[in-house]
Amino acid sequence: MSPRPPARSSWSKAVKVTWEEACLALLTRRPRDIRRIYLMPERLTDFADIVAWASAHKVPLDPAPRDALARLADTMHHDGILFVAERPRPASLAKVLEGLSASEPLSLVLADGIKNPNNLGAIARVCAYFGVPHLLTCGDSAGYSDAALRTSQGAAELVTLAPLDDATRAIAQLKQRGIAVVATSPHARETLARVKLPARSLMLVGSENAGLSPAIERLADHVVAIPGSGALESLNVAVALSIVLWEHWRSWRLGDSRPWRPNSDGPDVNSSAPDP
């Protein structure tokens, strides 16, 4: 017997969450939003706790062979598990501003025109790893789609998405609260190794093809380059963000503002020029 899909009216309002880490994060953070569960029969034992939870909370659970599960999930990359659930609720700018501390170190991220849901999911994962509470979006950035949720590996349950109607106005309001705006560019004169990022920073990331829109980049207080070999002009957007957020974490969470050195006598590997 083929597994029963949910009613189309509920399907259109839901997201399909696959992959074990993403499903477990959803179960931990938003169990009441789960509407239906599908599992490959051979994974029922692996997910015995989920089976017991679904039974206790009267959430429909259907066994589904691999190919049937792929059709339901619209992807072969499902890891034998699919949750149909309510879409994660976005935050308003007012809610983001309300939750900001007055003086503690803070990093936020603004994604400008990130259309690729896999990139957005990877950005959310980097944000969660470095304790970024909100991922602001503007332009035609993607939302937390099925693909973004899968790629985020559960991070989307920890990092609230906050779509902005007016990014320029939002950035101005953040600046009024003492938050500096940081962008990266391979053409910047300053390198990340030589600039200590402000304790309260908003990191701007743009699409890999177009980069940041000029109107958004002009609002940056600091534009820095991530020096490399020069073989390629730029990094994947999530990789570049992870480097910037690590530098902020190292400076303000670990209390180490020194240029990174592999040992006390080695050169500053983050610098594009040799030490004097």
PDB file of C-alpha atoms in Angstrom:
ATOM      1  CA  MET A   1       0.000   0.000   0.000  1.00  0.00           C
ATOM      2  CA  SER A   2       1.356   3.455  -0.919  1.00  0.00           C
ATOM      3  CA  PRO A   3       1.772   5.938   1.931  1.00  0.00           C
ATOM      4  CA  ARG A   4      -0.963   8.546   2.098  1.00  0.00           C
ATOM      5  CA  PRO A   5       0.127  12.126   1.444  1.00  0.00           C
ATOM      6  CA  PRO A   6      -1.464  14.845   3.556  1.00  0.00           C
ATOM      7  CA  ALA A   7      -4.414  16.784   2.186  1.00  0.00           C
ATOM      8  CA  ARG A   8      -3.353  19.253  -0.493  1.00  0.00           C
ATOM      9  CA  SER A   9      -4.675  22.209   1.491  1.00  0.00           C
ATOM     10  CA  SER A  10      -2.296  21.436   4.348  1.00  0.00           C
ATOM     11  CA  TRP A  11       0.555  20.351   2.047  1.00  0.00           C
ATOM     12  CA  SER A  12       0.736  23.785   0.382  1.00  0.00           C
ATOM     13  CA  LYS A  13       1.139  25.496   3.766  1.00  0.00           C
ATOM     14  CA  ALA A  14       3.725  23.042   5.066  1.00  0.00           C
ATOM     15  CA  VAL A  15       7.393  22.322   4.576  1.00  0.00           C
ATOM     16  CA  LYS A  16       8.880  18.904   3.988  1.00  0.00           C
ATOM     17  CA  VAL A  17      11.835  18.404   6.293  1.00  0.00           C
ATOM     18  CA  THR A  18      14.253  15.583   5.524  1.00  0.00           C
ATOM     19  CA  TRP A  19      17.558  14.346   6.906  1.00  0.00           C
ATOM     20  CA  GLU A  20      17.971  13.093  10.440  1.00  0.00           C
ATOM     21  CA  GLU A  21      19.637  16.159  11.991  1.00  0.00           C
ATOM     22  CA  ALA A  22      17.059  18.573  10.587  1.00  0.00           C
ATOM     23  CA  CYS A  23      14.132  16.384  11.681  1.00  0.00           C
ATOM     24  CA  LEU A  24      15.497  15.894  15.188  1.00  0.00           C
ATOM     25  CA  ALA A  25      16.042  19.642  15.565  1.00  0.00           C
ATOM     26  CA  LEU A  26      12.451  20.229  14.492  1.00  0.00           C
ATOM     27  CA  LEU A  27      11.207  17.615  16.952  1.00  0.00           C
ATOM     28  CA  THR A  28      13.197  19.277  19.749  1.00  0.00           C
ATOM     29  CA  ARG A  29      12.271  22.892  18.997  1.00  0.00           C
ATOM     30  CA  ARG A  30       8.791  22.749  17.433  1.00  0.00           C
ATOM     31  CA  PRO A  31       7.158  19.388  18.145  1.00  0.00           C
ATOM     32  CA  ARG A  32       3.638  20.850  18.006  1.00  0.00           C
ATOM     33  CA  ASP A  33       4.205  21.940  14.406  1.00  0.00           C
ATOM     34  CA  ILE A  34       4.763  18.396  13.117  1.00  0.00           C
ATOM     35  CA  ARG A  35       1.758  17.166  11.128  1.00  0.00           C
ATOM     36  CA  ARG A  36       2.861  13.847   9.649  1.00  0.00           C
ATOM     37  CA  ILE A  37       5.911  11.583   9.623  1.00  0.00           C
ATOM     38  CA  TYR A  38       7.162   9.151   6.979  1.00  0.00           C
ATOM     39  CA  LEU A  39       9.928   6.619   7.630  1.00  0.00           C
ATOM     40  CA  MET A  40      11.573   3.975   5.486  1.00  0.00           C
ATOM     41  CA  PRO A  41      10.611   0.562   6.961  1.00  0.00           C
ATOM     42  CA  GLU A  42      14.252  -0.424   7.442  1.00  0.00           C
ATOM     43  CA  ARG A  43      14.806   2.678   9.590  1.00  0.00           C
ATOM     44  CA  LEU A  44      11.902   2.140  11.976  1.00  0.00           C
ATOM     45  CA  THR A  45      14.240   0.572  14.529  1.00  0.00           C
ATOM     46  CA  ASP A  46      16.764   3.419  14.165  1.00  0.00           C
ATOM     47  CA  PHE A  47      13.997   5.903  14.881  1.00  0.00           C
ATOM     48  CA  ALA A  48      12.218   3.959  17.602  1.00  0.00           C
ATOM     49  CA  ASP A  49      12.050   7.058  19.823  1.00  0.00           C
ATOM     50  CA  ILE A  50      10.324   8.994  17.049  1.00  0.00           C
ATOM     51  CA  VAL A  51       7.871   6.142  16.478  1.00  0.00           C
ATOM     52  CA  ALA A  52       7.046   6.098  20.200  1.00  0.00           C
ATOM     53  CA  TRP A  53       6.682   9.895  20.280  1.00  0.00           C
ATOM     54  CA  ALA A  54       4.355   9.901  17.271  1.00  0.00           C
ATOM     55  CA  SER A  55       2.193   7.204  18.847  1.00  0.00           C
ATOM     56  CA  ALA A  56       2.015   9.032  22.179  1.00  0.00           C
ATOM     57  CA  HIS A  57       1.078  12.341  20.540  1.00  0.00           C
ATOM     58  CA  LYS A  58      -1.213  10.879  17.877  1.00  0.00           C
ATOM     59  CA  VAL A  59       0.860  12.187  14.986  1.00  0.00           C
ATOM     60  CA  PRO A  60       0.259  10.062  11.852  1.00  0.00           C
ATOM     61  CA  LEU A  61       3.304   7.990  10.923  1.00  0.00           C
ATOM     62  CA  ASP A  62       3.491   5.997   7.691  1.00  0.00           C
ATOM     63  CA  PRO A  63       6.176   3.595   6.489  1.00  0.00           C
ATOM     64  CA  ALA A  64       7.335   4.570   3.001  1.00  0.00           C
ATOM     65  CA  PRO A  65       9.814   2.690   0.778  1.00  0.00           C
ATOM     66  CA  ARG A  66      12.797   4.670  -0.482  1.00  0.00           C
ATOM     67  CA  ASP A  67      11.352   5.611  -3.888  1.00  0.00           C
ATOM     68  CA  ALA A  68       7.946   6.520  -2.468  1.00  0.00           C
ATOM     69  CA  LEU A  69       9.619   8.655   0.177  1.00  0.00           C
ATOM     70  CA  ALA A  70      11.657  10.398  -2.530  1.00  0.00           C
ATOM     71  CA  ARG A  71       8.461  11.246  -4.408  1.00  0.00           C
ATOM     72  CA  LEU A  72       6.826  12.594  -1.271  1.00  0.00           C
ATOM     73  CA  ALA A  73       9.893  14.595  -0.295  1.00  0.00           C
ATOM     74  CA  ASP A  74      10.730  15.765  -3.849  1.00  0.00           C
ATOM     75  CA  THR A  75      14.323  14.692  -3.265  1.00  0.00           C
ATOM     76  CA  MET A  76      16.383  11.521  -3.185  1.00  0.00           C
ATOM     77  CA  HIS A  77      18.377  13.049  -0.310  1.00  0.00           C
ATOM     78  CA  HIS A  78      15.990  12.194   2.503  1.00  0.00           C
ATOM     79  CA  ASP A  79      18.007   9.886   4.796  1.00  0.00           C
ATOM     80  CA  GLY A  80      14.952   7.648   5.202  1.00  0.00           C
ATOM     81  CA  ILE A  81      12.908  10.220   7.136  1.00  0.00           C
ATOM     82  CA  LEU A  82      10.414  12.963   6.271  1.00  0.00           C
ATOM     83  CA  PHE A  83       8.502  15.314   8.546  1.00  0.00           C
ATOM     84  CA  VAL A  84       5.639  17.370   7.151  1.00  0.00           C
ATOM     85  CA  ALA A  85       5.411  20.405   9.409  1.00  0.00           C
ATOM     86  CA  GLU A  86       4.369  24.018   9.685  1.00  0.00           C
ATOM     87  CA  ARG A  87       6.788  26.465   8.109  1.00  0.00           C
ATOM     88  CA  PRO A  88       9.204  28.148  10.590  1.00  0.00           C
ATOM     89  CA  ARG A  89       7.762  31.496  11.631  1.00  0.00           C
ATOM     90  CA  PRO A  90       9.781  34.524  10.531  1.00  0.00           C
ATOM     91  CA  ALA A  91      10.575  37.383  12.863  1.00  0.00           C
ATOM     92  CA  SER A  92       9.796  41.035  12.261  1.00  0.00           C
ATOM     93  CA  LEU A  93      12.493  43.673  12.504  1.00  0.00           C
ATOM     94  CA  ALA A  94      10.733  45.006  15.606  1.00  0.00           C
ATOM     95  CA  LYS A  95      11.064  41.582  17.225  1.00  0.00           C
ATOM     96  CA  VAL A  96      14.751  41.396  16.328  1.00  0.00           C
ATOM     97  CA  LEU A  97      15.426  44.838  17.781  1.00  0.00           C
ATOM     98  CA  GLU A  98      13.429  44.030  20.908  1.00  0.00           C
ATOM     99  CA  GLY A  99      15.599  41.015  21.660  1.00  0.00           C
ATOM    100  CA  LEU A 100      18.979  42.711  21.277  1.00  0.00           C
ATOM    101  CA  SER A 101      21.074  43.113  24.398  1.00  0.00           C
ATOM    102  CA  ALA A 102      22.323  46.595  25.189  1.00  0.00           C
ATOM    103  CA  SER A 103      26.056  45.956  25.417  1.00  0.00           C
ATOM    104  CA  GLU A 104      27.091  42.305  25.015  1.00  0.00           C
ATOM    105  CA  PRO A 105      29.100  41.195  21.950  1.00  0.00           C
ATOM    106  CA  LEU A 106      26.701  40.369  19.150  1.00  0.00           C
ATOM    107  CA  SER A 107      26.823  39.259  15.536  1.00  0.00           C
ATOM    108  CA  LEU A 108      23.928  39.397  13.093  1.00  0.00           C
ATOM    109  CA  VAL A 109      23.890  38.523   9.394  1.00  0.00           C
ATOM    110  CA  LEU A 110      22.085  40.151   6.474  1.00  0.00           C
ATOM    111  CA  ALA A 111      21.758  38.082   3.289  1.00  0.00           C
ATOM    112  CA  ASP A 112      21.224  40.273   0.238  1.00  0.00           C
ATOM    113  CA  GLY A 113      19.868  38.511  -2.835  1.00  0.00           C
ATOM    114  CA  ILE A 114      20.802  34.946  -1.829  1.00  0.00           C
ATOM    115  CA  LYS A 115      18.494  33.075  -4.225  1.00  0.00           C
ATOM    116  CA  ASN A 116      20.049  29.621  -3.903  1.00  0.00           C
ATOM    117  CA  PRO A 117      18.260  27.785  -1.060  1.00  0.00           C
ATOM    118  CA  ASN A 118      21.267  25.540  -0.488  1.00  0.00           C
ATOM    119  CA  ASN A 119      23.455  28.598   0.064  1.00  0.00           C
ATOM    120  CA  LEU A 120      20.868  30.070   2.419  1.00  0.00           C
ATOM    121  CA  GLY A 121      20.727  26.795   4.374  1.00  0.00           C
ATOM    122  CA  ALA A 122      24.518  26.707   4.584  1.00  0.00           C
ATOM    123  CA  ILE A 123      24.548  30.319   5.799  1.00  0.00           C
ATOM    124  CA  ALA A 124      22.009  29.427   8.495  1.00  0.00           C
ATOM    125  CA  ARG A 125      24.227  26.541   9.586  1.00  0.00           C
ATOM    126  CA  VAL A 126      27.243  28.844   9.903  1.00  0.00           C
ATOM    127  CA  CYS A 127      25.117  31.353  11.838  1.00  0.00           C
ATOM    128  CA  ALA A 128      23.955  28.687  14.301  1.00  0.00           C
ATOM    129  CA  TYR A 129      27.499  27.418  14.829  1.00  0.00           C
ATOM    130  CA  PHE A 130      28.689  30.884  15.839  1.00  0.00           C
ATOM    131  CA  GLY A 131      25.632  31.832  17.880  1.00  0.00           C
ATOM    132  CA  VAL A 132      24.024  34.284  15.458  1.00  0.00           C
ATOM    133  CA  PRO A 133      20.379  34.517  16.582  1.00  0.00           C
ATOM    134  CA  HIS A 134      18.847  36.152  13.500  1.00  0.00           C
ATOM    135  CA  LEU A 135      19.414  35.911   9.760  1.00  0.00           C
ATOM    136  CA  LEU A 136      18.021  39.016   8.090  1.00  0.00           C
ATOM    137  CA  THR A 137      17.223  38.850   4.371  1.00  0.00           C
ATOM    138  CA  CYS A 138      16.530  41.402   1.684  1.00  0.00           C
ATOM    139  CA  GLY A 139      16.238  41.654  -2.084  1.00  0.00           C
ATOM    140  CA  ASP A 140      15.112  38.420  -3.670  1.00  0.00           C
ATOM    141  CA  SER A 141      16.724  36.144  -1.085  1.00  0.00           C
ATOM    142  CA  ALA A 142      15.240  32.692  -0.653  1.00  0.00           C
ATOM    143  CA  GLY A 143      13.284  31.724   2.433  1.00  0.00           C
ATOM    144  CA  TYR A 144      13.432  28.596   4.548  1.00  0.00           C
ATOM    145  CA  SER A 145      12.334  26.222   1.801  1.00  0.00           C
ATOM    146  CA  ASP A 146      12.532  22.430   1.938  1.00  0.00           C
ATOM    147  CA  ALA A 147      16.030  22.522   0.405  1.00  0.00           C
ATOM    148  CA  ALA A 148      17.229  25.272   2.751  1.00  0.00           C
ATOM    149  CA  LEU A 149      15.948  23.381   5.795  1.00  0.00           C
ATOM    150  CA  ARG A 150      17.677  20.189   4.683  1.00  0.00           C
ATOM    151  CA  THR A 151      20.980  21.948   3.994  1.00  0.00           C
ATOM    152  CA  SER A 152      20.865  23.794   7.301  1.00  0.00           C
ATOM    153  CA  GLN A 153      20.997  20.423   9.139  1.00  0.00           C
ATOM    154  CA  GLY A 154      18.718  21.729  11.894  1.00  0.00           C
ATOM    155  CA  ALA A 155      20.243  25.206  12.102  1.00  0.00           C
ATOM    156  CA  ALA A 156      17.066  26.811  10.762  1.00  0.00           C
ATOM    157  CA  GLU A 157      15.390  25.855  14.043  1.00  0.00           C
ATOM    158  CA  LEU A 158      17.995  27.917  15.933  1.00  0.00           C
ATOM    159  CA  VAL A 159      18.397  30.926  13.635  1.00  0.00           C
ATOM    160  CA  THR A 160      15.267  32.985  13.064  1.00  0.00           C
ATOM    161  CA  LEU A 161      14.745  34.306   9.566  1.00  0.00           C
ATOM    162  CA  ALA A 162      13.792  37.989   9.415  1.00  0.00           C
ATOM    163  CA  PRO A 163      12.797  39.242   5.938  1.00  0.00           C
ATOM    164  CA  LEU A 164      13.159  43.018   5.610  1.00  0.00           C
ATOM    165  CA  ASP A 165      10.795  45.266   3.691  1.00  0.00           C
ATOM    166  CA  ASP A 166      13.271  48.154   3.763  1.00  0.00           C
ATOM    167  CA  ALA A 167      16.865  47.036   4.300  1.00  0.00           C
ATOM    168  CA  THR A 168      18.276  50.574   4.269  1.00  0.00           C
ATOM    169  CA  ARG A 169      15.949  51.665   7.047  1.00  0.00           C
ATOM    170  CA  ALA A 170      16.626  48.463   9.016  1.00  0.00           C
ATOM    171  CA  ILE A 171      20.394  48.966   8.833  1.00  0.00           C
ATOM    172  CA  ALA A 172      19.977  52.562  10.007  1.00  0.00           C
ATOM    173  CA  GLN A 173      17.997  51.352  13.020  1.00  0.00           C
ATOM    174  CA  LEU A 174      20.649  48.778  13.855  1.00  0.00           C
ATOM    175  CA  LYS A 175      23.368  51.416  13.616  1.00  0.00           C
ATOM    176  CA  GLN A 176      21.414  53.576  16.056  1.00  0.00           C
ATOM    177  CA  ARG A 177      21.774  50.712  18.534  1.00  0.00           C
ATOM    178  CA  GLY A 178      25.540  50.712  18.210  1.00  0.00           C
ATOM    179  CA  ILE A 179      25.830  47.874  15.684  1.00  0.00           C
ATOM    180  CA  ALA A 180      28.569  48.330  13.068  1.00  0.00           C
ATOM    181  CA  VAL A 181      28.103  47.045   9.527  1.00  0.00           C
ATOM    182  CA  VAL A 182      30.791  44.832   7.994  1.00  0.00           C
ATOM    183  CA  ALA A 183      31.110  43.677   4.381  1.00  0.00           C
ATOM    184  CA  THR A 184      33.754  41.644   2.567  1.00  0.00           C
ATOM    185  CA  SER A 185      35.163  42.329  -0.873  1.00  0.00           C
ATOM    186  CA  PRO A 186      38.161  40.846  -2.677  1.00  0.00           C
ATOM    187  CA  HIS A 187      38.993  44.411  -3.758  1.00  0.00           C
ATOM    188  CA  ALA A 188      39.018  45.943  -0.265  1.00  0.00           C
ATOM    189  CA  ARG A 189      42.249  47.651   0.821  1.00  0.00           C
ATOM    190  CA  GLU A 190      42.009  46.404   4.420  1.00  0.00           C
ATOM    191  CA  THR A 191      42.332  42.712   5.202  1.00  0.00           C
ATOM    192  CA  LEU A 192      40.422  40.834   7.842  1.00  0.00           C
ATOM    193  CA  ALA A 193      43.697  39.976   9.577  1.00  0.00           C
ATOM    194  CA  ARG A 194      44.452  43.626  10.276  1.00  0.00           C
ATOM    195  CA  VAL A 195      41.011  44.776  11.418  1.00  0.00           C
ATOM    196  CA  LYS A 196      39.475  43.874  14.748  1.00  0.00           C
ATOM    197  CA  LEU A 197      35.783  43.528  14.058  1.00  0.00           C
ATOM    198  CA  PRO A 198      33.513  45.643  16.280  1.00  0.00           C
ATOM    199  CA  ALA A 199      31.978  43.819  19.236  1.00  0.00           C
ATOM    200  CA  ARG A 200      28.480  44.426  17.887  1.00  0.00           C
ATOM    201  CA  SER A 201      28.485  43.729  14.158  1.00  0.00           C
ATOM    202  CA  LEU A 202      26.093  43.102  11.298  1.00  0.00           C
ATOM    203  CA  MET A 203      27.784  40.996   8.610  1.00  0.00           C
ATOM    204  CA  LEU A 204      26.600  41.579   5.036  1.00  0.00           C
ATOM    205  CA  VAL A 205      26.674  38.731   2.503  1.00  0.00           C
ATOM    206  CA  GLY A 206      25.627  38.934  -1.137  1.00  0.00           C
ATOM    207  CA  SER A 207      24.972  36.486  -3.933  1.00  0.00           C
ATOM    208  CA  GLU A 208      27.927  34.703  -5.478  1.00  0.00           C
ATOM    209  CA  ASN A 209      27.188  36.084  -8.938  1.00  0.00           C
ATOM    210  CA  ALA A 210      26.294  39.704  -8.220  1.00  0.00           C
ATOM    211  CA  GLY A 211      27.641  40.196  -4.706  1.00  0.00           C
ATOM    212  CA  LEU A 212      26.105  42.860  -2.519  1.00  0.00           C
ATOM    213  CA  SER A 213      23.881  45.419  -4.174  1.00  0.00           C
ATOM    214  CA  PRO A 214      25.702  48.787  -4.356  1.00  0.00           C
ATOM    215  CA  ALA A 215      23.055  50.473  -2.200  1.00  0.00           C
ATOM    216  CA  ILE A 216      23.614  47.935   0.602  1.00  0.00           C
ATOM    217  CA  GLU A 217      27.406  47.830   0.328  1.00  0.00           C
ATOM    218  CA  ARG A 218      27.590  51.624   0.644  1.00  0.00           C
ATOM    219  CA  LEU A 219      26.094  51.315   4.125  1.00  0.00           C
ATOM    220  CA  ALA A 220      29.041  49.246   5.417  1.00  0.00           C
ATOM    221  CA  ASP A 221      31.238  50.840   8.068  1.00  0.00           C
ATOM    222  CA  HIS A 222      34.056  48.396   7.312  1.00  0.00           C
ATOM    223  CA  VAL A 223      34.830  46.605   4.036  1.00  0.00           C
ATOM    224  CA  VAL A 224      37.535  43.959   4.370  1.00  0.00           C
ATOM    225  CA  ALA A 225      39.197  41.388   2.148  1.00  0.00           C
ATOM    226  CA  ILE A 226      39.891  37.761   3.032  1.00  0.00           C
ATOM    227  CA  PRO A 227      43.385  37.247   1.589  1.00  0.00           C
ATOM    228  CA  GLY A 228      44.208  34.002  -0.159  1.00  0.00           C
ATOM    229  CA  SER A 229      46.450  32.629  -2.886  1.00  0.00           C
ATOM    230  CA  GLY A 230      44.818  34.708  -5.598  1.00  0.00           C
ATOM    231  CA  ALA A 231      44.031  31.634  -7.691  1.00  0.00           C
ATOM    232  CA  LEU A 232      40.319  32.466  -7.372  1.00  0.00           C
ATOM    233  CA  GLU A 233      38.717  35.829  -6.804  1.00  0.00           C
ATOM    234  CA  SER A 234      36.302  34.790  -4.072  1.00  0.00           C
ATOM    235  CA  LEU A 235      34.998  32.072  -1.766  1.00  0.00           C
ATOM    236  CA  ASN A 236      31.611  30.437  -1.507  1.00  0.00           C
ATOM    237  CA  VAL A 237      29.403  32.870   0.389  1.00  0.00           C
ATOM    238  CA  ALA A 238      28.863  30.570   3.389  1.00  0.00           C
ATOM    239  CA  VAL A 239      32.581  29.791   3.605  1.00  0.00           C
ATOM    240  CA  ALA A 240      33.477  33.493   3.544  1.00  0.00           C
ATOM    241  CA  LEU A 241      30.889  34.194   6.233  1.00  0.00           C
ATOM    242  CA  SER A 242      32.276  31.427   8.427  1.00  0.00           C
ATOM    243  CA  ILE A 243      35.734  33.002   8.315  1.00  0.00           C
ATOM    244  CA  VAL A 244      34.393  36.432   9.278  1.00  0.00           C
ATOM    245  CA  LEU A 245      32.217  35.053  12.073  1.00  0.00           C
ATOM    246  CA  TRP A 246      35.151  33.012  13.399  1.00  0.00           C
ATOM    247  CA  GLU A 247      37.246  36.165  13.594  1.00  0.00           C
ATOM    248  CA  HIS A 248      34.468  37.906  15.505  1.00  0.00           C
ATOM    249  CA  TRP A 249      34.041  34.898  17.820  1.00  0.00           C
ATOM    250  CA  ARG A 250      37.780  34.649  18.428  1.00  0.00           C
ATOM    251  CA  SER A 251      38.082  38.328  19.283  1.00  0.00           C
ATOM    252  CA  TRP A 252      35.021  38.783  21.458  1.00  0.00           C
ATOM    253  CA  ARG A 253      34.114  35.351  22.812  1.00  0.00           C
ATOM    254  CA  LEU A 254      37.601  33.970  23.303  1.00  0.00           C
ATOM    255  CA  GLY A 255      39.226  37.316  24.118  1.00  0.00           C
ATOM    256  CA  ASP A 256      42.028  36.929  21.574  1.00  0.00           C
ATOM    257  CA  SER A 257      42.487  39.990  19.373  1.00  0.00           C
ATOM    258  CA  ARG A 258      45.958  39.070  18.100  1.00  0.00           C
ATOM    259  CA  PRO A 259      46.569  38.149  14.446  1.00  0.00           C
ATOM    260  CA  TRP A 260      46.364  34.390  14.133  1.00  0.00           C
ATOM    261  CA  ARG A 261      49.746  32.628  14.182  1.00  0.00           C
ATOM    262  CA  PRO A 262      50.435  28.889  13.938  1.00  0.00           C
ATOM    263  CA  ASN A 263      53.242  29.301  16.501  1.00  0.00           C
ATOM    264  CA  SER A 264      55.041  32.110  18.267  1.00  0.00           C
ATOM    265  CA  ASP A 265      57.741  32.404  15.593  1.00  0.00           C
ATOM    266  CA  GLY A 266      55.685  31.827  12.467  1.00  0.00           C
ATOM    267  CA  PRO A 267      54.487  34.455  10.011  1.00  0.00           C
ATOM    268  CA  ASP A 268      51.025  35.995  10.173  1.00  0.00           C
ATOM    269  CA  VAL A 269      49.320  33.643   7.720  1.00  0.00           C
ATOM    270  CA  ASN A 270      46.289  35.901   7.475  1.00  0.00           C
ATOM    271  CA  SER A 271      48.319  38.763   6.057  1.00  0.00           C
ATOM    272  CA  SER A 272      48.892  39.237   2.351  1.00  0.00           C
ATOM    273  CA  ALA A 273      52.250  40.881   3.073  1.00  0.00           C
ATOM    274  CA  PRO A 274      55.242  39.560   5.039  1.00  0.00           C
ATOM    275  CA  ASP A 275      55.920  40.821   8.543  1.00  0.00           C
ATOM    276  CA  PRO A 276      58.513  43.613   8.699  1.00  0.00           C
TER     277      PRO A 276
END
